[in-house]
């Protein structure tokens, strides 16, 4: 979602889609997950009845709200980084040369511009993985999902040092 929004926003700079997607990305970055999660539950589970409020019984359907809640700030940051990187690359000489050779706009964007435009996104992916692991505790609590974040906090509160060390090792190996 973030890559697509960022690429399209950069290609259609100063358009309504550019302004709308970057405004949405700003809101996605500004609103924390402990606010977004209950809002999603209120709208999609209680008002519309599309999803359950908590628990995991139906595999694909029950993962939608927690996944969206956890992914929203990361998709917003990736959209902003992609737009900034693509805007910088689109005005380079080699992109102008590729267009002058007669390549279609799709080929120019997908083969040439995206490679350079995604460098800020690639550098962000490492810290993003750490943030996803750390931020999953809030989502696990809101949606009553059993997970490693909840286990880590519970073991620290119970002074179960062996489980804390094991969880840290798992987190470290994942990072």
PDB file of C-alpha atoms in Angstrom:
ATOM      1  CA  UNK A   1       0.000   0.000   0.000  1.00  0.00           C
ATOM      2  CA  UNK A   2       2.768   2.418   0.939  1.00  0.00           C
ATOM      3  CA  UNK A   3       4.895   1.695  -2.128  1.00  0.00           C
ATOM      4  CA  UNK A   4       1.991   2.066  -4.519  1.00  0.00           C
ATOM      5  CA  UNK A   5       0.739   5.266  -2.911  1.00  0.00           C
ATOM      6  CA  UNK A   6       4.222   6.768  -2.875  1.00  0.00           C
ATOM      7  CA  UNK A   7       5.005   5.909  -6.493  1.00  0.00           C
ATOM      8  CA  UNK A   8       1.673   7.178  -7.817  1.00  0.00           C
ATOM      9  CA  UNK A   9       1.895  10.327  -5.676  1.00  0.00           C
ATOM     10  CA  UNK A  10       5.360  11.063  -7.050  1.00  0.00           C
ATOM     11  CA  UNK A  11       4.319  10.453 -10.650  1.00  0.00           C
ATOM     12  CA  UNK A  12       1.268  12.694 -10.245  1.00  0.00           C
ATOM     13  CA  UNK A  13       2.899  15.403  -8.179  1.00  0.00           C
ATOM     14  CA  UNK A  14       0.577  18.245  -7.055  1.00  0.00           C
ATOM     15  CA  UNK A  15      -2.520  16.266  -8.047  1.00  0.00           C
ATOM     16  CA  UNK A  16      -5.505  15.517  -5.847  1.00  0.00           C
ATOM     17  CA  UNK A  17      -4.236  11.960  -5.321  1.00  0.00           C
ATOM     18  CA  UNK A  18      -0.854  13.306  -4.207  1.00  0.00           C
ATOM     19  CA  UNK A  19      -2.403  15.615  -1.645  1.00  0.00           C
ATOM     20  CA  UNK A  20      -4.914  13.020  -0.422  1.00  0.00           C
ATOM     21  CA  UNK A  21      -2.416  10.182  -0.091  1.00  0.00           C
ATOM     22  CA  UNK A  22       0.175  12.306   1.695  1.00  0.00           C
ATOM     23  CA  UNK A  23      -2.494  13.719   4.017  1.00  0.00           C
ATOM     24  CA  UNK A  24      -3.585  10.144   4.768  1.00  0.00           C
ATOM     25  CA  UNK A  25       0.041   9.183   5.356  1.00  0.00           C
ATOM     26  CA  UNK A  26       0.467  12.070   7.780  1.00  0.00           C
ATOM     27  CA  UNK A  27      -2.635  10.998   9.686  1.00  0.00           C
ATOM     28  CA  UNK A  28      -1.382   7.393   9.651  1.00  0.00           C
ATOM     29  CA  UNK A  29       1.879   8.522  11.221  1.00  0.00           C
ATOM     30  CA  UNK A  30       0.305  10.868  13.739  1.00  0.00           C
ATOM     31  CA  UNK A  31      -2.384   8.620  15.202  1.00  0.00           C
ATOM     32  CA  UNK A  32      -0.921   5.906  17.470  1.00  0.00           C
ATOM     33  CA  UNK A  33      -1.913   2.256  17.255  1.00  0.00           C
ATOM     34  CA  UNK A  34      -3.646   2.310  20.630  1.00  0.00           C
ATOM     35  CA  UNK A  35      -6.096   4.804  19.101  1.00  0.00           C
ATOM     36  CA  UNK A  36      -6.381   3.225  15.643  1.00  0.00           C
ATOM     37  CA  UNK A  37      -7.076  -0.278  16.990  1.00  0.00           C
ATOM     38  CA  UNK A  38     -10.134   0.628  19.056  1.00  0.00           C
ATOM     39  CA  UNK A  39     -11.398   2.858  16.222  1.00  0.00           C
ATOM     40  CA  UNK A  40     -11.158  -0.086  13.814  1.00  0.00           C
ATOM     41  CA  UNK A  41     -12.984  -2.276  16.334  1.00  0.00           C
ATOM     42  CA  UNK A  42     -15.668   0.356  16.795  1.00  0.00           C
ATOM     43  CA  UNK A  43     -16.250   0.875  13.074  1.00  0.00           C
ATOM     44  CA  UNK A  44     -15.618  -2.524  11.476  1.00  0.00           C
ATOM     45  CA  UNK A  45     -16.572  -4.903  14.301  1.00  0.00           C
ATOM     46  CA  UNK A  46     -19.262  -3.181  16.317  1.00  0.00           C
ATOM     47  CA  UNK A  47     -20.935  -0.845  13.797  1.00  0.00           C
ATOM     48  CA  UNK A  48     -20.604  -2.794  10.554  1.00  0.00           C
ATOM     49  CA  UNK A  49     -20.232  -6.290  12.024  1.00  0.00           C
ATOM     50  CA  UNK A  50     -17.670  -7.388   9.419  1.00  0.00           C
ATOM     51  CA  UNK A  51     -15.139  -8.714  11.944  1.00  0.00           C
ATOM     52  CA  UNK A  52     -15.040  -9.976  15.507  1.00  0.00           C
ATOM     53  CA  UNK A  53     -13.813  -7.700  18.271  1.00  0.00           C
ATOM     54  CA  UNK A  54     -11.149 -10.094  19.582  1.00  0.00           C
ATOM     55  CA  UNK A  55      -9.814 -13.627  19.368  1.00  0.00           C
ATOM     56  CA  UNK A  56      -8.724 -15.945  16.604  1.00  0.00           C
ATOM     57  CA  UNK A  57     -11.246 -18.553  15.488  1.00  0.00           C
ATOM     58  CA  UNK A  58     -11.589 -17.912  11.753  1.00  0.00           C
ATOM     59  CA  UNK A  59      -8.011 -17.776  10.441  1.00  0.00           C
ATOM     60  CA  UNK A  60      -7.858 -15.260   7.575  1.00  0.00           C
ATOM     61  CA  UNK A  61     -10.716 -13.054   8.676  1.00  0.00           C
ATOM     62  CA  UNK A  62      -9.564 -12.557  12.260  1.00  0.00           C
ATOM     63  CA  UNK A  63      -6.130 -11.320  11.226  1.00  0.00           C
ATOM     64  CA  UNK A  64      -7.403  -8.369   9.167  1.00  0.00           C
ATOM     65  CA  UNK A  65      -7.962  -5.769  11.895  1.00  0.00           C
ATOM     66  CA  UNK A  66      -4.764  -6.499  13.872  1.00  0.00           C
ATOM     67  CA  UNK A  67      -2.708  -6.547  10.676  1.00  0.00           C
ATOM     68  CA  UNK A  68      -4.159  -3.255   9.461  1.00  0.00           C
ATOM     69  CA  UNK A  69      -3.652  -1.651  12.854  1.00  0.00           C
ATOM     70  CA  UNK A  70      -0.032  -2.737  13.005  1.00  0.00           C
ATOM     71  CA  UNK A  71       0.710  -1.923   9.354  1.00  0.00           C
ATOM     72  CA  UNK A  72      -0.866   1.528   9.096  1.00  0.00           C
ATOM     73  CA  UNK A  73       2.015   3.653  10.444  1.00  0.00           C
ATOM     74  CA  UNK A  74       4.576   1.654   8.488  1.00  0.00           C
ATOM     75  CA  UNK A  75       2.639   1.952   5.238  1.00  0.00           C
ATOM     76  CA  UNK A  76       2.337   5.693   5.841  1.00  0.00           C
ATOM     77  CA  UNK A  77       6.076   6.114   6.425  1.00  0.00           C
ATOM     78  CA  UNK A  78       6.902   3.963   3.389  1.00  0.00           C
ATOM     79  CA  UNK A  79       4.532   6.042   1.241  1.00  0.00           C
ATOM     80  CA  UNK A  80       6.236   9.274   2.285  1.00  0.00           C
ATOM     81  CA  UNK A  81       9.740   7.855   1.824  1.00  0.00           C
ATOM     82  CA  UNK A  82       8.850   6.384  -1.570  1.00  0.00           C
ATOM     83  CA  UNK A  83       7.371   9.663  -2.781  1.00  0.00           C
ATOM     84  CA  UNK A  84      10.436  11.631  -1.668  1.00  0.00           C
ATOM     85  CA  UNK A  85      12.860   9.161  -3.227  1.00  0.00           C
ATOM     86  CA  UNK A  86      10.916   8.927  -6.480  1.00  0.00           C
ATOM     87  CA  UNK A  87      10.648  12.709  -6.800  1.00  0.00           C
ATOM     88  CA  UNK A  88      14.397  12.970  -6.458  1.00  0.00           C
ATOM     89  CA  UNK A  89      15.066  10.250  -9.034  1.00  0.00           C
ATOM     90  CA  UNK A  90      12.442  11.269 -11.596  1.00  0.00           C
ATOM     91  CA  UNK A  91      14.259  14.524 -12.325  1.00  0.00           C
ATOM     92  CA  UNK A  92      17.634  12.864 -12.945  1.00  0.00           C
ATOM     93  CA  UNK A  93      19.328  12.899 -16.337  1.00  0.00           C
ATOM     94  CA  UNK A  94      19.232   9.131 -16.872  1.00  0.00           C
ATOM     95  CA  UNK A  95      15.444   9.125 -16.509  1.00  0.00           C
ATOM     96  CA  UNK A  96      15.214  11.917 -19.067  1.00  0.00           C
ATOM     97  CA  UNK A  97      17.502   9.897 -21.360  1.00  0.00           C
ATOM     98  CA  UNK A  98      15.373   6.767 -20.989  1.00  0.00           C
ATOM     99  CA  UNK A  99      12.298   8.771 -21.960  1.00  0.00           C
ATOM    100  CA  UNK A 100      14.151  10.308 -24.894  1.00  0.00           C
ATOM    101  CA  UNK A 101      15.049   6.828 -26.164  1.00  0.00           C
ATOM    102  CA  UNK A 102      11.346   6.188 -26.565  1.00  0.00           C
ATOM    103  CA  UNK A 103      10.779   3.812 -23.677  1.00  0.00           C
ATOM    104  CA  UNK A 104       7.257   3.722 -22.356  1.00  0.00           C
ATOM    105  CA  UNK A 105       6.535   5.512 -19.092  1.00  0.00           C
ATOM    106  CA  UNK A 106       5.844   2.186 -17.391  1.00  0.00           C
ATOM    107  CA  UNK A 107       9.257   0.784 -18.349  1.00  0.00           C
ATOM    108  CA  UNK A 108      10.994   4.003 -17.314  1.00  0.00           C
ATOM    109  CA  UNK A 109       9.314   3.988 -13.926  1.00  0.00           C
ATOM    110  CA  UNK A 110       9.519   0.269 -13.136  1.00  0.00           C
ATOM    111  CA  UNK A 111      12.999  -0.464 -14.464  1.00  0.00           C
ATOM    112  CA  UNK A 112      14.855   2.752 -13.874  1.00  0.00           C
ATOM    113  CA  UNK A 113      13.168   5.106 -11.420  1.00  0.00           C
ATOM    114  CA  UNK A 114      11.999   2.594  -8.831  1.00  0.00           C
ATOM    115  CA  UNK A 115      15.509   1.221  -8.313  1.00  0.00           C
ATOM    116  CA  UNK A 116      16.851   4.562  -7.150  1.00  0.00           C
ATOM    117  CA  UNK A 117      13.642   5.749  -5.576  1.00  0.00           C
ATOM    118  CA  UNK A 118      13.376   2.842  -3.158  1.00  0.00           C
ATOM    119  CA  UNK A 119      16.766   3.379  -1.493  1.00  0.00           C
ATOM    120  CA  UNK A 120      15.248   5.380   1.422  1.00  0.00           C
ATOM    121  CA  UNK A 121      12.636   2.642   1.896  1.00  0.00           C
ATOM    122  CA  UNK A 122      15.254  -0.101   2.008  1.00  0.00           C
ATOM    123  CA  UNK A 123      17.224   1.736   4.691  1.00  0.00           C
ATOM    124  CA  UNK A 124      14.034   2.136   6.724  1.00  0.00           C
ATOM    125  CA  UNK A 125      13.107  -1.579   6.658  1.00  0.00           C
ATOM    126  CA  UNK A 126      15.587  -2.623   9.378  1.00  0.00           C
ATOM    127  CA  UNK A 127      14.305  -0.216  12.042  1.00  0.00           C
ATOM    128  CA  UNK A 128      10.758  -0.901  10.850  1.00  0.00           C
ATOM    129  CA  UNK A 129      11.122  -4.579  11.709  1.00  0.00           C
ATOM    130  CA  UNK A 130      12.249  -3.645  15.222  1.00  0.00           C
ATOM    131  CA  UNK A 131       9.280  -1.291  15.566  1.00  0.00           C
ATOM    132  CA  UNK A 132       6.859  -3.967  14.365  1.00  0.00           C
ATOM    133  CA  UNK A 133       8.133  -6.394  16.979  1.00  0.00           C
ATOM    134  CA  UNK A 134       7.978  -3.780  19.736  1.00  0.00           C
ATOM    135  CA  UNK A 135       4.630  -2.352  18.612  1.00  0.00           C
ATOM    136  CA  UNK A 136       2.957  -5.710  18.458  1.00  0.00           C
ATOM    137  CA  UNK A 137       2.420  -5.641  22.222  1.00  0.00           C
ATOM    138  CA  UNK A 138      -0.228  -2.924  21.899  1.00  0.00           C
ATOM    139  CA  UNK A 139      -2.006  -4.752  19.088  1.00  0.00           C
ATOM    140  CA  UNK A 140      -1.866  -8.046  21.004  1.00  0.00           C
ATOM    141  CA  UNK A 141      -3.463  -6.361  24.005  1.00  0.00           C
ATOM    142  CA  UNK A 142      -6.208  -4.587  22.048  1.00  0.00           C
ATOM    143  CA  UNK A 143      -7.246  -7.585  19.965  1.00  0.00           C
ATOM    144  CA  UNK A 144      -6.564 -10.235  22.626  1.00  0.00           C
ATOM    145  CA  UNK A 145      -4.023 -11.989  20.429  1.00  0.00           C
ATOM    146  CA  UNK A 146      -1.576 -14.383  22.063  1.00  0.00           C
ATOM    147  CA  UNK A 147       1.886 -13.304  21.048  1.00  0.00           C
ATOM    148  CA  UNK A 148       5.518 -12.874  21.954  1.00  0.00           C
ATOM    149  CA  UNK A 149       5.130  -9.275  23.141  1.00  0.00           C
ATOM    150  CA  UNK A 150       2.539 -10.184  25.743  1.00  0.00           C
ATOM    151  CA  UNK A 151       4.618 -13.155  26.844  1.00  0.00           C
ATOM    152  CA  UNK A 152       7.685 -10.937  27.234  1.00  0.00           C
ATOM    153  CA  UNK A 153       5.911  -8.384  29.446  1.00  0.00           C
ATOM    154  CA  UNK A 154       4.195 -11.072  31.529  1.00  0.00           C
ATOM    155  CA  UNK A 155       7.469 -12.914  32.114  1.00  0.00           C
ATOM    156  CA  UNK A 156       9.224  -9.681  33.115  1.00  0.00           C
ATOM    157  CA  UNK A 157       6.429  -8.831  35.565  1.00  0.00           C
ATOM    158  CA  UNK A 158       6.585 -12.349  37.054  1.00  0.00           C
ATOM    159  CA  UNK A 159      10.405 -12.180  37.276  1.00  0.00           C
ATOM    160  CA  UNK A 160      10.793 -15.258  35.120  1.00  0.00           C
ATOM    161  CA  UNK A 161      14.318 -14.424  33.990  1.00  0.00           C
ATOM    162  CA  UNK A 162      14.838 -17.540  31.900  1.00  0.00           C
ATOM    163  CA  UNK A 163      11.778 -16.747  29.797  1.00  0.00           C
ATOM    164  CA  UNK A 164      12.862 -13.107  29.505  1.00  0.00           C
ATOM    165  CA  UNK A 165      16.287 -14.201  28.236  1.00  0.00           C
ATOM    166  CA  UNK A 166      14.704 -16.649  25.814  1.00  0.00           C
ATOM    167  CA  UNK A 167      12.374 -13.976  24.468  1.00  0.00           C
ATOM    168  CA  UNK A 168      15.260 -11.527  24.057  1.00  0.00           C
ATOM    169  CA  UNK A 169      17.191 -14.177  22.131  1.00  0.00           C
ATOM    170  CA  UNK A 170      14.207 -14.797  19.856  1.00  0.00           C
ATOM    171  CA  UNK A 171      13.749 -11.047  19.282  1.00  0.00           C
ATOM    172  CA  UNK A 172      17.461 -10.623  18.618  1.00  0.00           C
ATOM    173  CA  UNK A 173      17.601 -13.474  16.130  1.00  0.00           C
ATOM    174  CA  UNK A 174      14.543 -12.092  14.330  1.00  0.00           C
ATOM    175  CA  UNK A 175      16.171  -8.678  14.044  1.00  0.00           C
TER     176      UNK A 175
END
